[in-house]
């Protein structure tokens, strides 16, 4: 059983752009992601039995892929999305990482804003046609990090 609340991505003015809604009490550990208008853009489901930390993402168009944590990387977290050819490298727990496509071009960067009184993070998406996919992946990563921290206790 899983207990998760809501997570939001907002723009620089504080307007909610995307929301990940977890079921408060869920046997399947399912998260639904919606845009600012409330339209569903994807779902994230944790694989219950997996050697690697793995979550399956299904987008609104039916595209399905797994976000997987690759073990044996000591210095930084490395996640992969084999079906898309994407790699995610950096400090995932610290929310400072990059997402690359199969040609090793940067799709997006997540990091801490240089001047911030509220410890806000920024998300820069360089391939705008990948925005919704990136957002659902970000929420999957946040969900995976929450699970990792919960399992440490």
XYZ file of N, CA and C in Angstrom:
459
model
N 0.843 -1.178 0.000
C 0.000 0.000 0.000
C 0.884 1.235 0.000
N 0.445 2.264 -0.654
C 1.230 3.487 -0.810
C 0.420 4.691 -0.345
N 1.109 5.652 0.244
C 0.454 6.898 0.644
C 1.227 8.040 -0.010
N 0.602 8.730 -0.949
C 1.244 9.837 -1.645
C 0.238 10.954 -1.825
N 0.734 12.193 -1.807
C -0.126 13.341 -2.032
C 0.113 13.919 -3.409
N -0.182 15.216 -3.549
C -0.040 15.900 -4.830
C 1.317 16.589 -4.932
N 1.838 16.679 -6.165
C 3.044 17.433 -6.472
C 2.698 18.370 -7.619
N 3.235 19.605 -7.569
C 2.916 20.593 -8.596
C 4.176 21.119 -9.263
N 4.047 21.476 -10.547
C 5.048 22.269 -11.258
C 4.364 23.590 -11.583
N 5.000 24.681 -11.185
C 4.426 26.004 -11.420
C 5.347 26.817 -12.322
N 4.785 27.855 -12.944
C 5.628 28.751 -13.732
C 6.264 29.771 -12.795
N 7.041 30.709 -13.347
C 7.774 31.680 -12.528
C 6.858 32.619 -11.751
N 5.595 32.690 -12.151
C 4.640 33.552 -11.448
C 3.807 32.776 -10.435
N 4.082 31.488 -10.286
C 3.371 30.676 -9.314
C 2.121 29.995 -9.849
N 1.841 30.159 -11.142
C 0.666 29.524 -11.742
C 0.943 28.029 -11.935
N -0.005 27.194 -11.507
C 0.147 25.759 -11.633
C 0.066 25.356 -13.107
N 1.143 24.720 -13.582
C 1.200 24.283 -14.975
C 0.887 22.784 -15.099
N 1.356 22.010 -14.136
C 1.141 20.563 -14.131
C 0.970 20.082 -12.693
N 0.185 19.028 -12.539
C -0.099 18.474 -11.221
C -0.034 16.957 -11.305
N 0.651 16.346 -10.346
C 0.683 14.889 -10.224
C -0.156 14.531 -9.005
N -1.235 13.790 -9.256
C -2.159 13.414 -8.181
C -1.976 11.952 -7.839
N -1.451 11.717 -6.649
C -1.340 10.355 -6.160
C -2.589 9.999 -5.385
N -2.928 8.749 -5.417
C -4.054 8.272 -4.616
C -3.605 8.281 -3.158
N -4.446 8.767 -2.270
C -4.066 8.839 -0.860
C -3.795 7.449 -0.287
N -4.614 6.507 -0.585
C -4.370 5.116 -0.204
C -4.529 4.282 -1.460
N -3.438 3.681 -1.889
C -3.477 2.978 -3.164
C -2.733 1.666 -3.062
N -3.306 0.618 -3.602
C -2.633 -0.671 -3.657
C -1.711 -0.712 -4.877
N -2.092 -0.021 -5.954
C -1.332 -0.073 -7.205
C -0.240 0.977 -7.296
N -0.183 1.949 -6.388
C 0.814 3.011 -6.414
C 0.771 3.737 -7.759
N -0.386 4.313 -8.077
C -0.628 4.974 -9.355
C -0.711 6.489 -9.161
N -0.048 7.222 -10.054
C -0.056 8.682 -10.039
C -0.596 9.157 -11.383
N -1.518 10.102 -11.345
C -2.085 10.691 -12.561
C -1.516 12.100 -12.725
N -1.056 12.434 -13.926
C -0.490 13.759 -14.198
C -1.441 14.517 -15.121
N -1.775 15.743 -14.723
C -2.675 16.596 -15.503
C -1.995 17.928 -15.778
N -2.445 18.602 -16.843
C -1.918 19.939 -17.146
C -2.712 20.985 -16.367
N -2.380 22.251 -16.560
C -3.028 23.343 -15.842
C -4.515 23.459 -16.081
N -5.000 22.896 -17.177
C -6.436 22.920 -17.481
C -7.157 21.690 -16.917
N -6.402 20.799 -16.290
C -6.999 19.589 -15.717
C -7.063 18.416 -16.667
N -6.480 18.549 -17.869
C -6.480 17.454 -18.847
C -5.377 16.454 -18.503
N -5.733 15.179 -18.482
C -4.771 14.130 -18.166
C -3.741 14.014 -19.283
N -2.441 14.035 -18.882
C -1.380 13.872 -19.879
C -0.630 12.556 -19.704
N -0.822 11.894 -18.556
C -0.149 10.621 -18.367
C -0.389 10.025 -16.994
N 0.031 8.762 -16.858
C -0.020 8.079 -15.568
C 1.334 7.433 -15.300
N 1.620 7.270 -14.023
C 2.862 6.644 -13.564
C 2.463 5.525 -12.612
N 2.983 4.318 -12.869
C 2.678 3.181 -12.005
C 3.990 2.519 -11.612
N 4.181 2.334 -10.313
C 5.372 1.647 -9.817
C 5.231 0.159 -10.076
N 6.297 -0.436 -10.627
C 6.297 -1.893 -10.813
C 6.506 -2.522 -9.440
N 5.581 -3.364 -9.005
C 5.656 -3.893 -7.641
C 6.853 -4.799 -7.388
N 7.248 -5.580 -8.373
C 8.379 -6.487 -8.200
C 9.384 -6.199 -9.304
N 10.539 -5.639 -8.897
C 11.557 -5.286 -9.883
C 12.914 -5.237 -9.189
N 13.941 -5.753 -9.870
C 15.290 -5.690 -9.337
C 15.746 -4.241 -9.281
N 15.422 -3.487 -10.308
C 15.747 -2.065 -10.358
C 14.517 -1.284 -9.936
N 14.751 -0.057 -9.456
C 13.643 0.846 -9.154
C 13.045 1.235 -10.504
N 11.823 0.785 -10.793
C 11.239 0.937 -12.125
C 9.789 1.407 -12.015
N 9.471 2.434 -12.815
C 8.102 2.937 -12.908
C 7.698 2.958 -14.378
N 6.466 2.555 -14.648
C 5.946 2.560 -16.011
C 5.113 3.812 -16.221
N 5.399 4.516 -17.313
C 4.691 5.731 -17.690
C 3.837 5.425 -18.910
N 2.585 5.884 -18.878
C 1.711 5.801 -20.047
C 1.230 7.212 -20.346
N 1.516 7.694 -21.557
C 1.103 9.035 -21.961
C -0.301 9.003 -22.554
N -0.902 10.183 -22.703
C -2.289 10.270 -23.195
C -2.450 9.685 -24.594
N -1.370 9.680 -25.401
C -1.462 9.132 -26.754
C -1.233 7.620 -26.797
N -1.057 7.002 -25.611
C -0.854 5.561 -25.536
C 0.605 5.139 -25.483
N 1.533 6.076 -25.705
C 2.963 5.762 -25.605
C 3.251 5.253 -24.200
N 4.002 4.144 -24.128
C 4.293 3.515 -22.839
C 5.789 3.268 -22.737
N 6.382 3.584 -21.577
C 7.806 3.345 -21.365
C 8.100 3.230 -19.880
N 9.250 2.635 -19.560
C 9.695 2.479 -18.174
C 10.812 3.458 -17.870
N 10.766 4.056 -16.691
C 11.860 4.867 -16.158
C 12.565 3.960 -15.159
N 13.857 3.695 -15.416
C 14.603 2.717 -14.637
C 15.865 3.328 -14.064
N 16.120 3.042 -12.786
C 17.362 3.462 -12.134
C 18.439 2.429 -12.453
N 19.541 2.885 -13.028
C 20.652 1.982 -13.322
C 21.555 1.915 -12.095
N 21.808 0.714 -11.627
C 22.667 0.520 -10.461
C 24.129 0.582 -10.883
N 25.003 0.597 -9.924
C 26.455 0.547 -10.109
C 27.043 1.887 -10.545
N 26.314 2.980 -10.408
C 26.875 4.299 -10.670
C 27.097 4.957 -9.317
N 28.366 5.081 -8.902
C 28.696 5.529 -7.560
C 28.586 7.044 -7.422
N 29.057 7.796 -8.401
C 29.166 9.247 -8.277
C 27.842 9.948 -8.493
N 27.047 9.485 -9.419
C 25.779 10.157 -9.722
C 24.714 9.138 -10.074
N 23.470 9.575 -9.948
C 22.362 8.731 -10.378
C 22.308 8.726 -11.900
N 22.036 7.569 -12.472
C 21.797 7.458 -13.906
C 20.508 6.666 -14.086
N 19.558 7.297 -14.727
C 18.291 6.653 -15.046
C 18.219 6.538 -16.558
N 17.484 5.552 -17.027
C 17.341 5.408 -18.473
C 15.890 5.139 -18.825
N 15.566 5.513 -20.053
C 14.269 5.193 -20.635
C 14.598 4.539 -21.973
N 14.754 3.232 -21.935
C 15.222 2.489 -23.107
C 14.339 2.680 -24.321
N 13.020 2.686 -24.109
C 12.090 2.794 -25.234
C 12.242 4.112 -25.993
N 12.712 5.159 -25.316
C 12.902 6.469 -25.952
C 14.364 6.748 -26.278
N 15.268 5.944 -25.730
C 16.691 6.192 -25.903
C 17.202 7.327 -25.025
N 16.462 7.680 -23.987
C 16.834 8.793 -23.109
C 17.703 8.319 -21.949
N 18.605 9.212 -21.498
C 19.401 9.023 -20.286
C 19.182 10.244 -19.408
N 19.132 10.011 -18.111
C 18.971 11.084 -17.140
C 20.155 10.975 -16.193
N 20.971 12.038 -16.127
C 22.207 11.989 -15.343
C 22.294 13.189 -14.424
N 22.826 12.939 -13.230
C 23.049 14.020 -12.280
C 22.628 13.624 -10.882
N 22.380 14.629 -10.074
C 21.968 14.437 -8.685
C 20.445 14.494 -8.632
N 19.806 13.358 -8.840
C 18.348 13.321 -8.904
C 17.746 13.731 -7.564
N 18.285 13.205 -6.476
C 17.765 13.527 -5.146
C 17.889 15.016 -4.857
N 18.970 15.639 -5.327
C 19.177 17.076 -5.144
C 18.483 17.916 -6.201
N 17.734 17.271 -7.085
C 17.006 17.931 -8.177
C 17.923 18.793 -9.048
N 19.058 18.215 -9.408
C 19.996 18.872 -10.314
C 20.462 17.822 -11.325
N 19.798 17.784 -12.483
C 20.099 16.738 -13.453
C 19.732 17.189 -14.862
N 20.213 16.405 -15.836
C 19.961 16.667 -17.248
C 19.325 15.442 -17.886
N 18.473 15.692 -18.878
C 17.855 14.618 -19.654
C 18.378 14.731 -21.084
N 18.895 13.611 -21.616
C 19.478 13.575 -22.956
C 18.702 12.606 -23.845
N 18.645 12.915 -25.144
C 18.001 12.001 -26.087
C 19.025 11.016 -26.628
N 18.609 10.153 -27.556
C 19.485 9.103 -28.077
C 20.674 9.647 -28.861
N 20.593 10.901 -29.327
C 21.727 11.520 -30.011
C 22.599 12.313 -29.053
N 22.354 12.163 -27.737
C 23.102 12.839 -26.674
C 22.890 14.353 -26.669
N 21.744 14.789 -27.244
C 21.373 16.206 -27.172
C 20.558 16.416 -25.910
N 20.804 17.537 -25.235
C 20.079 17.809 -24.005
C 18.625 18.162 -24.322
N 17.715 17.462 -23.667
C 16.283 17.727 -23.814
C 15.827 18.719 -22.760
N 16.338 18.524 -21.520
C 15.898 19.376 -20.420
C 16.956 19.395 -19.319
N 16.905 20.456 -18.518
C 17.785 20.598 -17.354
C 16.943 20.999 -16.155
N 17.147 20.305 -15.054
C 16.493 20.648 -13.794
C 17.592 21.084 -12.846
N 17.407 22.217 -12.179
C 18.426 22.704 -11.249
C 17.857 23.686 -10.249
N 18.700 24.105 -9.318
C 18.312 25.087 -8.311
C 18.558 26.474 -8.885
N 17.608 27.369 -8.684
C 17.794 28.748 -9.143
C 18.944 29.377 -8.371
N 19.768 30.147 -9.074
C 20.947 30.755 -8.461
C 20.563 31.722 -7.340
N 19.610 32.589 -7.572
C 19.185 33.560 -6.568
C 17.746 33.275 -6.179
N 17.584 32.613 -5.038
C 16.242 32.259 -4.605
C 16.179 32.247 -3.093
N 15.179 32.894 -2.563
C 14.977 32.887 -1.117
C 14.147 31.688 -0.672
N 13.512 31.025 -1.605
C 12.596 29.941 -1.264
C 13.058 28.584 -1.765
N 14.356 28.459 -2.098
C 14.905 27.184 -2.553
C 14.089 26.583 -3.692
N 13.723 27.422 -4.645
C 12.935 26.953 -5.788
C 13.858 26.340 -6.831
N 13.305 25.432 -7.584
C 14.043 24.788 -8.656
C 13.533 25.296 -9.991
N 14.387 25.171 -10.993
C 13.970 25.584 -12.329
C 14.046 24.380 -13.257
N 13.156 24.373 -14.226
C 13.137 23.336 -15.251
C 13.195 24.029 -16.598
N 14.273 23.782 -17.326
C 14.434 24.340 -18.665
C 14.273 23.202 -19.661
N 13.323 23.363 -20.578
C 13.077 22.342 -21.600
C 13.536 22.905 -22.934
N 14.517 22.229 -23.557
C 15.125 22.716 -24.792
C 14.456 22.148 -26.036
N 13.792 21.026 -25.908
C 13.047 20.437 -27.017
C 11.563 20.544 -26.659
N 10.948 21.651 -27.043
C 9.579 21.984 -26.621
C 8.559 20.919 -27.017
N 8.815 20.191 -28.107
C 7.873 19.145 -28.518
C 7.878 17.953 -27.553
N 8.818 17.944 -26.622
C 8.926 16.867 -25.642
C 8.416 17.288 -24.253
N 7.806 18.480 -24.154
C 7.460 19.043 -22.837
C 6.616 18.111 -21.969
N 5.507 17.624 -22.472
C 4.642 16.788 -21.638
C 5.343 15.494 -21.231
N 6.115 14.926 -22.142
C 6.861 13.709 -21.834
C 7.870 13.989 -20.714
N 8.582 15.120 -20.824
C 9.568 15.508 -19.808
C 8.889 15.697 -18.460
N 7.748 16.374 -18.443
C 7.042 16.639 -17.194
C 6.640 15.332 -16.501
N 6.093 14.393 -17.250
C 5.687 13.120 -16.644
C 6.920 12.373 -16.135
N 8.027 12.429 -16.868
C 9.269 11.792 -16.423
C 9.763 12.444 -15.129
N 9.707 13.772 -15.049
C 10.130 14.478 -13.826
C 9.308 13.996 -12.636
N 7.994 13.916 -12.804
C 7.149 13.438 -11.714
C 7.470 11.982 -11.366
N 7.775 11.154 -12.359
C 8.165 9.764 -12.084
C 9.452 9.743 -11.251
N 10.426 10.584 -11.606
C 11.681 10.653 -10.859
C 11.438 11.107 -9.427
N 10.597 12.120 -9.243
C 10.293 12.601 -7.897
C 9.628 11.494 -7.074
N 8.749 10.758 -7.702
C 8.070 9.644 -7.040
C 9.091 8.568 -6.658
N 10.023 8.281 -7.563
C 11.043 7.279 -7.303
C 11.960 7.705 -6.161
N 12.303 9.003 -6.109
C 13.163 9.509 -5.033
C 12.435 9.450 -3.687
N 11.133 9.756 -3.693
C 10.342 9.652 -2.454
C 10.314 8.203 -1.973
N 10.160 7.257 -2.903
C 10.171 5.846 -2.541
C 11.533 5.447 -1.971
N 12.603 5.946 -2.577
C 13.966 5.620 -2.116
C 14.162 6.105 -0.680
N 13.754 7.322 -0.415
C 13.905 7.878 0.929
C 13.042 7.123 1.936
N 11.841 6.753 1.536
C 10.937 5.994 2.409
C 11.540 4.634 2.744
N 12.201 4.010 1.771
C 12.795 2.678 1.995
C 14.032 2.727 2.861
N 14.682 3.890 2.971
C 15.858 4.024 3.826
C 15.479 3.978 5.298
N 14.236 4.330 5.591
C 13.800 4.405 7.002
C 13.490 3.043 7.560
